Amino acid sequence: MIYCQRCGAAFDDVGYMLCPECELGFGLLLLRLGADVIPLHDSLDATLHPGGHSPTRIILATPQTPIRLDVLDLIDILDSTAHELLRRLDGVDALDSTMPRLMGLHDVLWRCAAHERLGRLPDAGMYLDTLTRLAVKIDHVLDPPERRRAIGVCELCATPLTAGKDDQWVTCPVCKREQRVLTVKLHRLHALCFDTSQTASASQIAKAFTDSGLPLRSNTISHWAYRGKLAPIGSKDGKPQYLYSDAYRLALAPNSSPEQATSALRQALLQQVATLIARRANALRVSYSAENL
């Protein structure tokens, strides 16, 4: 009985180090890496937007290194690993640096994938693990994952939610409830507004307002503080901290009393939520009518 070096499964093929499934996966991995060689070389250009499978050129604010050194290092590691694997498969000294390289990286990877000794190499499992980790890094270079940030909590189960920059809707991973991103942000803003212990810098408060659909500039908050309308509550990292509730009062009702401003704030937030609910109900009604046609 032989055990696979990769998954530990038992099989009866004498002389093999990988089970048939892992050997097939090894070959497909090498073929996929071979197909990624050209996009990787294209991604060396620092003026290309990340996403090597569909690159678009961008104009950068400041000049960068002509090539991306992290991608260059990744190509170098893949090239050395692939040539070492091919030498091992051909039965020659993998550490002999005097041997000429007669093929490019793409051809080396594809030749390794079709080699008859791929599953019988004594340390095939080690090479499979190494190339799998390289494949993950290459995927992050060619198709970087979307950056997501916290937007608030689910109003049903209080699970923290995250969303991408262009997401309009978000689904809670726990209760599976679908919610509008702007509604979640408004609920978070509502919680910050009526908690008199929540403080932040002018830029952080302005960002929270703007993300929730209520535009506010940090310069405006600083101007309020300069005129004495907004009193700082301590400082953090050399930046004055202000109460969210005070900023809300000045943003929504700058010439009224705190009690009147609080009432106006509640009405504004409720109106925002009501507008979102009405838009959602109208979308559902249109969808239902289209299905019944």
Tab-separated table of C-alpha atoms in Angstrom:
chain	number	residue	atom	x	y	z
A	1	MET	CA	0.000	0.000	0.000
A	2	ILE	CA	1.354	3.401	-1.041
A	3	TYR	CA	0.271	6.760	0.390
A	4	CYS	CA	0.100	9.938	-1.693
A	5	GLN	CA	2.654	12.602	-0.705
A	6	ARG	CA	0.077	15.324	-1.303
A	7	CYS	CA	-3.275	14.188	0.126
A	8	GLY	CA	-2.296	11.015	2.024
A	9	ALA	CA	-4.716	8.798	0.116
A	10	ALA	CA	-3.803	5.114	-0.248
A	11	PHE	CA	-3.371	3.605	-3.729
A	12	ASP	CA	-1.744	0.528	-5.310
A	13	ASP	CA	0.356	1.986	-8.166
A	14	VAL	CA	3.893	0.853	-7.345
A	15	GLY	CA	6.566	3.457	-8.115
A	16	TYR	CA	4.248	6.452	-7.953
A	17	MET	CA	4.474	9.157	-5.290
A	18	LEU	CA	1.190	10.881	-6.129
A	19	CYS	CA	-2.275	9.396	-6.454
A	20	PRO	CA	-3.946	9.717	-9.883
A	21	GLU	CA	-6.072	12.681	-8.751
A	22	CYS	CA	-3.091	14.647	-7.399
A	23	GLU	CA	-0.975	13.799	-10.445
A	24	LEU	CA	-3.728	15.116	-12.714
A	25	GLY	CA	-4.024	18.253	-10.568
A	26	PHE	CA	-0.233	18.712	-10.753
A	27	GLY	CA	-0.312	18.586	-14.539
A	28	LEU	CA	-3.226	21.012	-14.777
A	29	LEU	CA	-1.453	23.378	-12.373
A	30	LEU	CA	1.642	23.409	-14.583
A	31	LEU	CA	-0.486	24.083	-17.667
A	32	ARG	CA	-2.242	26.960	-15.898
A	33	LEU	CA	1.079	28.464	-14.807
A	34	GLY	CA	2.292	28.218	-18.382
A	35	ALA	CA	-0.739	30.201	-19.549
A	36	ASP	CA	0.010	32.881	-16.917
A	37	VAL	CA	3.567	33.561	-18.138
A	38	ILE	CA	2.609	36.190	-20.741
A	39	PRO	CA	0.207	38.107	-18.422
A	40	LEU	CA	2.903	38.050	-15.742
A	41	HIS	CA	5.427	39.638	-18.096
A	42	ASP	CA	2.825	42.255	-19.068
A	43	SER	CA	2.291	43.030	-15.368
A	44	LEU	CA	5.954	44.036	-15.046
A	45	ASP	CA	4.956	47.415	-16.489
A	46	ALA	CA	4.272	49.688	-13.512
A	47	THR	CA	1.828	51.798	-15.569
A	48	LEU	CA	-0.594	48.904	-15.974
A	49	HIS	CA	-3.613	48.793	-13.712
A	50	PRO	CA	-3.579	45.645	-11.483
A	51	GLY	CA	-5.461	42.862	-13.204
A	52	GLY	CA	-3.112	41.197	-15.674
A	53	HIS	CA	-5.830	39.268	-17.512
A	54	SER	CA	-7.508	42.504	-18.623
A	55	PRO	CA	-4.937	45.310	-18.156
A	56	THR	CA	-5.696	48.979	-18.785
A	57	ARG	CA	-3.128	51.752	-18.742
A	58	ILE	CA	-3.391	54.491	-16.149
A	59	ILE	CA	-1.622	57.821	-15.544
A	60	LEU	CA	0.015	57.817	-12.137
A	61	ALA	CA	0.270	60.929	-9.960
A	62	THR	CA	3.952	60.290	-9.278
A	63	PRO	CA	6.447	58.353	-11.394
A	64	GLN	CA	7.161	54.844	-10.173
A	65	THR	CA	9.829	52.248	-10.847
A	66	PRO	CA	9.716	51.334	-14.574
A	67	ILE	CA	9.042	47.707	-13.622
A	68	ARG	CA	7.308	46.068	-10.692
A	69	LEU	CA	10.077	44.424	-8.713
A	70	ASP	CA	7.698	42.131	-6.815
A	71	VAL	CA	6.473	40.644	-10.115
A	72	LEU	CA	10.068	40.309	-11.346
A	73	ASP	CA	10.985	38.339	-8.216
A	74	LEU	CA	7.906	36.128	-8.681
A	75	ILE	CA	8.836	35.348	-12.290
A	76	ASP	CA	12.415	34.566	-11.250
A	77	ILE	CA	11.260	32.134	-8.548
A	78	LEU	CA	8.837	30.430	-10.941
A	79	ASP	CA	11.512	30.180	-13.640
A	80	SER	CA	14.120	28.626	-11.345
A	81	THR	CA	11.609	26.190	-9.820
A	82	ALA	CA	10.302	25.084	-13.227
A	83	HIS	CA	13.778	24.493	-14.670
A	84	GLU	CA	14.831	22.626	-11.525
A	85	LEU	CA	11.740	20.417	-11.778
A	86	LEU	CA	12.401	19.653	-15.452
A	87	ARG	CA	16.003	18.662	-14.705
A	88	ARG	CA	14.840	16.376	-11.928
A	89	LEU	CA	12.294	14.786	-14.262
A	90	ASP	CA	14.957	14.288	-16.957
A	91	GLY	CA	17.310	12.716	-14.415
A	92	VAL	CA	20.080	15.317	-14.615
A	93	ASP	CA	21.760	17.396	-11.916
A	94	ALA	CA	19.278	20.118	-10.913
A	95	LEU	CA	22.027	22.242	-9.344
A	96	ASP	CA	24.338	22.277	-12.367
A	97	SER	CA	24.408	25.968	-13.301
A	98	THR	CA	26.551	25.372	-16.398
A	99	MET	CA	23.744	23.648	-18.306
A	100	PRO	CA	22.264	25.947	-20.976
A	101	ARG	CA	18.575	26.787	-20.950
A	102	LEU	CA	17.224	25.804	-24.348
A	103	MET	CA	13.538	26.587	-23.701
A	104	GLY	CA	11.493	29.466	-22.385
A	105	LEU	CA	9.506	29.335	-19.162
A	106	HIS	CA	6.223	28.615	-20.947
A	107	ASP	CA	7.667	25.590	-22.786
A	108	VAL	CA	9.375	24.299	-19.625
A	109	LEU	CA	6.134	24.307	-17.659
A	110	TRP	CA	4.192	22.568	-20.416
A	111	ARG	CA	6.913	19.969	-20.900
A	112	CYS	CA	6.864	19.232	-17.169
A	113	ALA	CA	3.080	18.825	-17.307
A	114	ALA	CA	3.391	16.196	-20.053
A	115	HIS	CA	6.409	14.380	-18.570
A	116	GLU	CA	5.926	10.659	-17.975
A	117	ARG	CA	7.805	10.783	-14.639
A	118	LEU	CA	5.720	13.592	-13.137
A	119	GLY	CA	3.896	11.316	-10.684
A	120	ARG	CA	6.935	9.114	-9.966
A	121	LEU	CA	9.348	11.845	-8.907
A	122	PRO	CA	10.557	11.041	-5.352
A	123	ASP	CA	9.760	14.552	-4.081
A	124	ALA	CA	6.793	15.300	-6.355
A	125	GLY	CA	4.687	16.310	-3.360
A	126	MET	CA	7.196	18.981	-2.371
A	127	TYR	CA	7.233	20.515	-5.855
A	128	LEU	CA	3.424	20.402	-5.997
A	129	ASP	CA	3.185	22.292	-2.695
A	130	THR	CA	5.761	24.874	-3.824
A	131	LEU	CA	4.098	25.552	-7.168
A	132	THR	CA	0.658	25.710	-5.541
A	133	ARG	CA	1.863	28.513	-3.257
A	134	LEU	CA	3.390	30.308	-6.258
A	135	ALA	CA	0.114	29.973	-8.158
A	136	VAL	CA	-1.747	31.702	-5.318
A	137	LYS	CA	0.709	34.614	-5.384
A	138	ILE	CA	0.423	34.863	-9.167
A	139	ASP	CA	-3.379	34.979	-8.926
A	140	HIS	CA	-3.102	37.877	-6.468
A	141	VAL	CA	-0.888	39.752	-8.955
A	142	LEU	CA	-3.008	39.124	-12.049
A	143	ASP	CA	-6.451	39.339	-10.407
A	144	PRO	CA	-6.065	41.114	-7.056
A	145	PRO	CA	-8.973	40.546	-4.668
A	146	GLU	CA	-11.377	43.405	-4.205
A	147	ARG	CA	-10.604	45.543	-1.203
A	148	ARG	CA	-13.502	45.474	1.232
A	149	ARG	CA	-14.030	47.612	4.294
A	150	ALA	CA	-16.364	47.606	7.263
A	151	ILE	CA	-19.639	49.487	6.717
A	152	GLY	CA	-21.543	48.652	9.913
A	153	VAL	CA	-23.472	45.752	11.402
A	154	CYS	CA	-26.512	43.754	10.328
A	155	GLU	CA	-29.628	45.307	11.834
A	156	LEU	CA	-31.107	41.845	12.438
A	157	CYS	CA	-28.238	39.870	14.043
A	158	ALA	CA	-25.570	42.584	14.610
A	159	THR	CA	-22.971	40.744	12.508
A	160	PRO	CA	-20.204	43.056	11.176
A	161	LEU	CA	-20.620	43.622	7.440
A	162	THR	CA	-18.084	44.553	4.776
A	163	ALA	CA	-18.556	45.788	1.218
A	164	GLY	CA	-16.501	46.757	-1.814
A	165	LYS	CA	-16.239	50.243	-3.220
A	166	ASP	CA	-18.920	49.742	-5.883
A	167	ASP	CA	-21.252	47.380	-3.994
A	168	GLN	CA	-24.872	48.530	-3.680
A	169	TRP	CA	-26.205	45.542	-1.724
A	170	VAL	CA	-24.661	43.300	0.919
A	171	THR	CA	-25.803	39.914	2.265
A	172	CYS	CA	-25.262	39.043	5.914
A	173	PRO	CA	-23.114	35.873	6.157
A	174	VAL	CA	-25.042	34.687	9.256
A	175	CYS	CA	-28.737	35.413	8.755
A	176	LYS	CA	-28.523	35.754	4.916
A	177	ARG	CA	-30.505	38.972	4.987
A	178	GLU	CA	-29.921	41.255	1.995
A	179	GLN	CA	-29.491	44.916	2.870
A	180	ARG	CA	-28.619	48.053	1.016
A	181	VAL	CA	-25.098	49.279	1.720
A	182	LEU	CA	-26.201	52.882	2.192
A	183	THR	CA	-28.860	51.792	4.707
A	184	VAL	CA	-26.254	49.947	6.777
A	185	LYS	CA	-24.043	53.034	6.739
A	186	LEU	CA	-26.959	55.205	7.823
A	187	HIS	CA	-27.649	52.908	10.767
A	188	ARG	CA	-24.004	53.148	11.789
A	189	LEU	CA	-24.145	56.925	11.467
A	190	HIS	CA	-27.322	56.965	13.570
A	191	ALA	CA	-25.566	54.974	16.309
A	192	LEU	CA	-22.602	57.342	16.298
A	193	CYS	CA	-24.879	60.361	16.397
A	194	PHE	CA	-26.752	59.433	19.564
A	195	ASP	CA	-23.758	58.094	21.471
A	196	THR	CA	-22.205	61.035	23.299
A	197	SER	CA	-18.984	59.079	23.931
A	198	GLN	CA	-18.042	58.653	20.251
A	199	THR	CA	-15.287	61.038	19.151
A	200	ALA	CA	-13.076	61.282	16.059
A	201	SER	CA	-10.926	63.691	14.114
A	202	ALA	CA	-12.360	66.144	11.602
A	203	SER	CA	-11.357	64.004	8.616
A	204	GLN	CA	-12.854	60.839	10.130
A	205	ILE	CA	-16.152	62.549	10.925
A	206	ALA	CA	-16.315	64.054	7.426
A	207	LYS	CA	-15.664	60.641	5.883
A	208	ALA	CA	-18.433	59.019	7.967
A	209	PHE	CA	-20.882	61.721	6.876
A	210	THR	CA	-19.959	61.545	3.189
A	211	ASP	CA	-20.063	57.727	3.052
A	212	SER	CA	-23.594	57.822	4.468
A	213	GLY	CA	-24.890	60.193	1.805
A	214	LEU	CA	-24.572	63.422	3.838
A	215	PRO	CA	-21.671	65.397	2.282
A	216	LEU	CA	-19.450	67.179	4.782
A	217	ARG	CA	-15.920	68.514	4.364
A	218	SER	CA	-13.232	68.285	7.005
A	219	ASN	CA	-12.386	71.949	6.380
A	220	THR	CA	-15.933	72.833	7.428
A	221	ILE	CA	-15.492	71.054	10.757
A	222	SER	CA	-12.154	72.795	11.325
A	223	HIS	CA	-13.812	76.144	10.526
A	224	TRP	CA	-16.520	75.454	13.118
A	225	ALA	CA	-13.840	74.733	15.699
A	226	TYR	CA	-11.966	77.930	14.772
A	227	ARG	CA	-15.129	80.018	15.232
A	228	GLY	CA	-15.845	78.395	18.596
A	229	LYS	CA	-18.978	76.536	17.501
A	230	LEU	CA	-17.351	73.126	17.985
A	231	ALA	CA	-15.290	72.360	21.077
A	232	PRO	CA	-12.619	69.616	20.862
A	233	ILE	CA	-12.785	66.740	23.346
A	234	GLY	CA	-9.107	65.956	23.879
A	235	SER	CA	-6.659	64.944	21.168
A	236	LYS	CA	-5.241	61.769	19.640
A	237	ASP	CA	-1.976	61.504	17.693
A	238	GLY	CA	-1.751	65.279	17.753
A	239	LYS	CA	-5.208	65.747	16.152
A	240	PRO	CA	-8.137	67.293	18.038
A	241	GLN	CA	-11.085	64.964	18.609
A	242	TYR	CA	-14.706	66.095	18.285
A	243	LEU	CA	-18.020	64.537	19.276
A	244	TYR	CA	-20.050	63.062	16.443
A	245	SER	CA	-23.202	64.440	18.079
A	246	ASP	CA	-21.846	68.007	18.024
A	247	ALA	CA	-20.853	67.699	14.374
A	248	TYR	CA	-24.323	66.361	13.509
A	249	ARG	CA	-25.979	69.269	15.288
A	250	LEU	CA	-23.958	71.841	13.375
A	251	ALA	CA	-24.237	70.039	10.034
A	252	LEU	CA	-28.014	69.683	10.042
A	253	ALA	CA	-29.126	72.688	12.071
A	254	PRO	CA	-26.258	75.143	12.580
A	255	ASN	CA	-28.446	78.007	13.901
A	256	SER	CA	-30.781	76.065	16.197
A	257	SER	CA	-30.586	74.843	19.755
A	258	PRO	CA	-29.211	71.366	20.498
A	259	GLU	CA	-32.736	70.050	21.187
A	260	GLN	CA	-34.093	71.373	17.904
A	261	ALA	CA	-31.039	70.068	16.027
A	262	THR	CA	-31.485	66.593	17.496
A	263	SER	CA	-35.109	66.538	16.342
A	264	ALA	CA	-34.103	67.745	12.877
A	265	LEU	CA	-31.400	65.099	12.730
A	266	ARG	CA	-33.843	62.329	13.576
A	267	GLN	CA	-36.196	63.521	10.860
A	268	ALA	CA	-33.403	63.698	8.284
A	269	LEU	CA	-32.187	60.190	9.044
A	270	LEU	CA	-35.719	58.769	9.017
A	271	GLN	CA	-36.357	60.477	5.682
A	272	GLN	CA	-33.204	58.916	4.226
A	273	VAL	CA	-34.287	55.442	5.383
A	274	ALA	CA	-37.853	55.967	4.129
A	275	THR	CA	-36.542	56.998	0.710
A	276	LEU	CA	-34.412	53.865	0.463
A	277	ILE	CA	-37.333	51.642	1.509
A	278	ALA	CA	-39.602	53.279	-1.081
A	279	ARG	CA	-37.043	52.751	-3.839
A	280	ARG	CA	-36.654	49.102	-2.849
A	281	ALA	CA	-40.432	48.570	-2.807
A	282	ASN	CA	-40.777	50.185	-6.230
A	283	ALA	CA	-38.013	47.945	-7.646
A	284	LEU	CA	-39.739	44.847	-6.276
A	285	ARG	CA	-43.093	45.975	-7.730
A	286	VAL	CA	-41.565	46.523	-11.178
A	287	SER	CA	-39.854	43.118	-11.022
A	288	TYR	CA	-43.108	41.418	-9.988
A	289	SER	CA	-45.022	43.095	-12.804
A	290	ALA	CA	-42.414	42.036	-15.360
A	291	GLU	CA	-42.620	38.421	-14.235
A	292	ASN	CA	-46.421	38.377	-14.660
A	293	LEU	CA	-46.370	39.761	-18.196
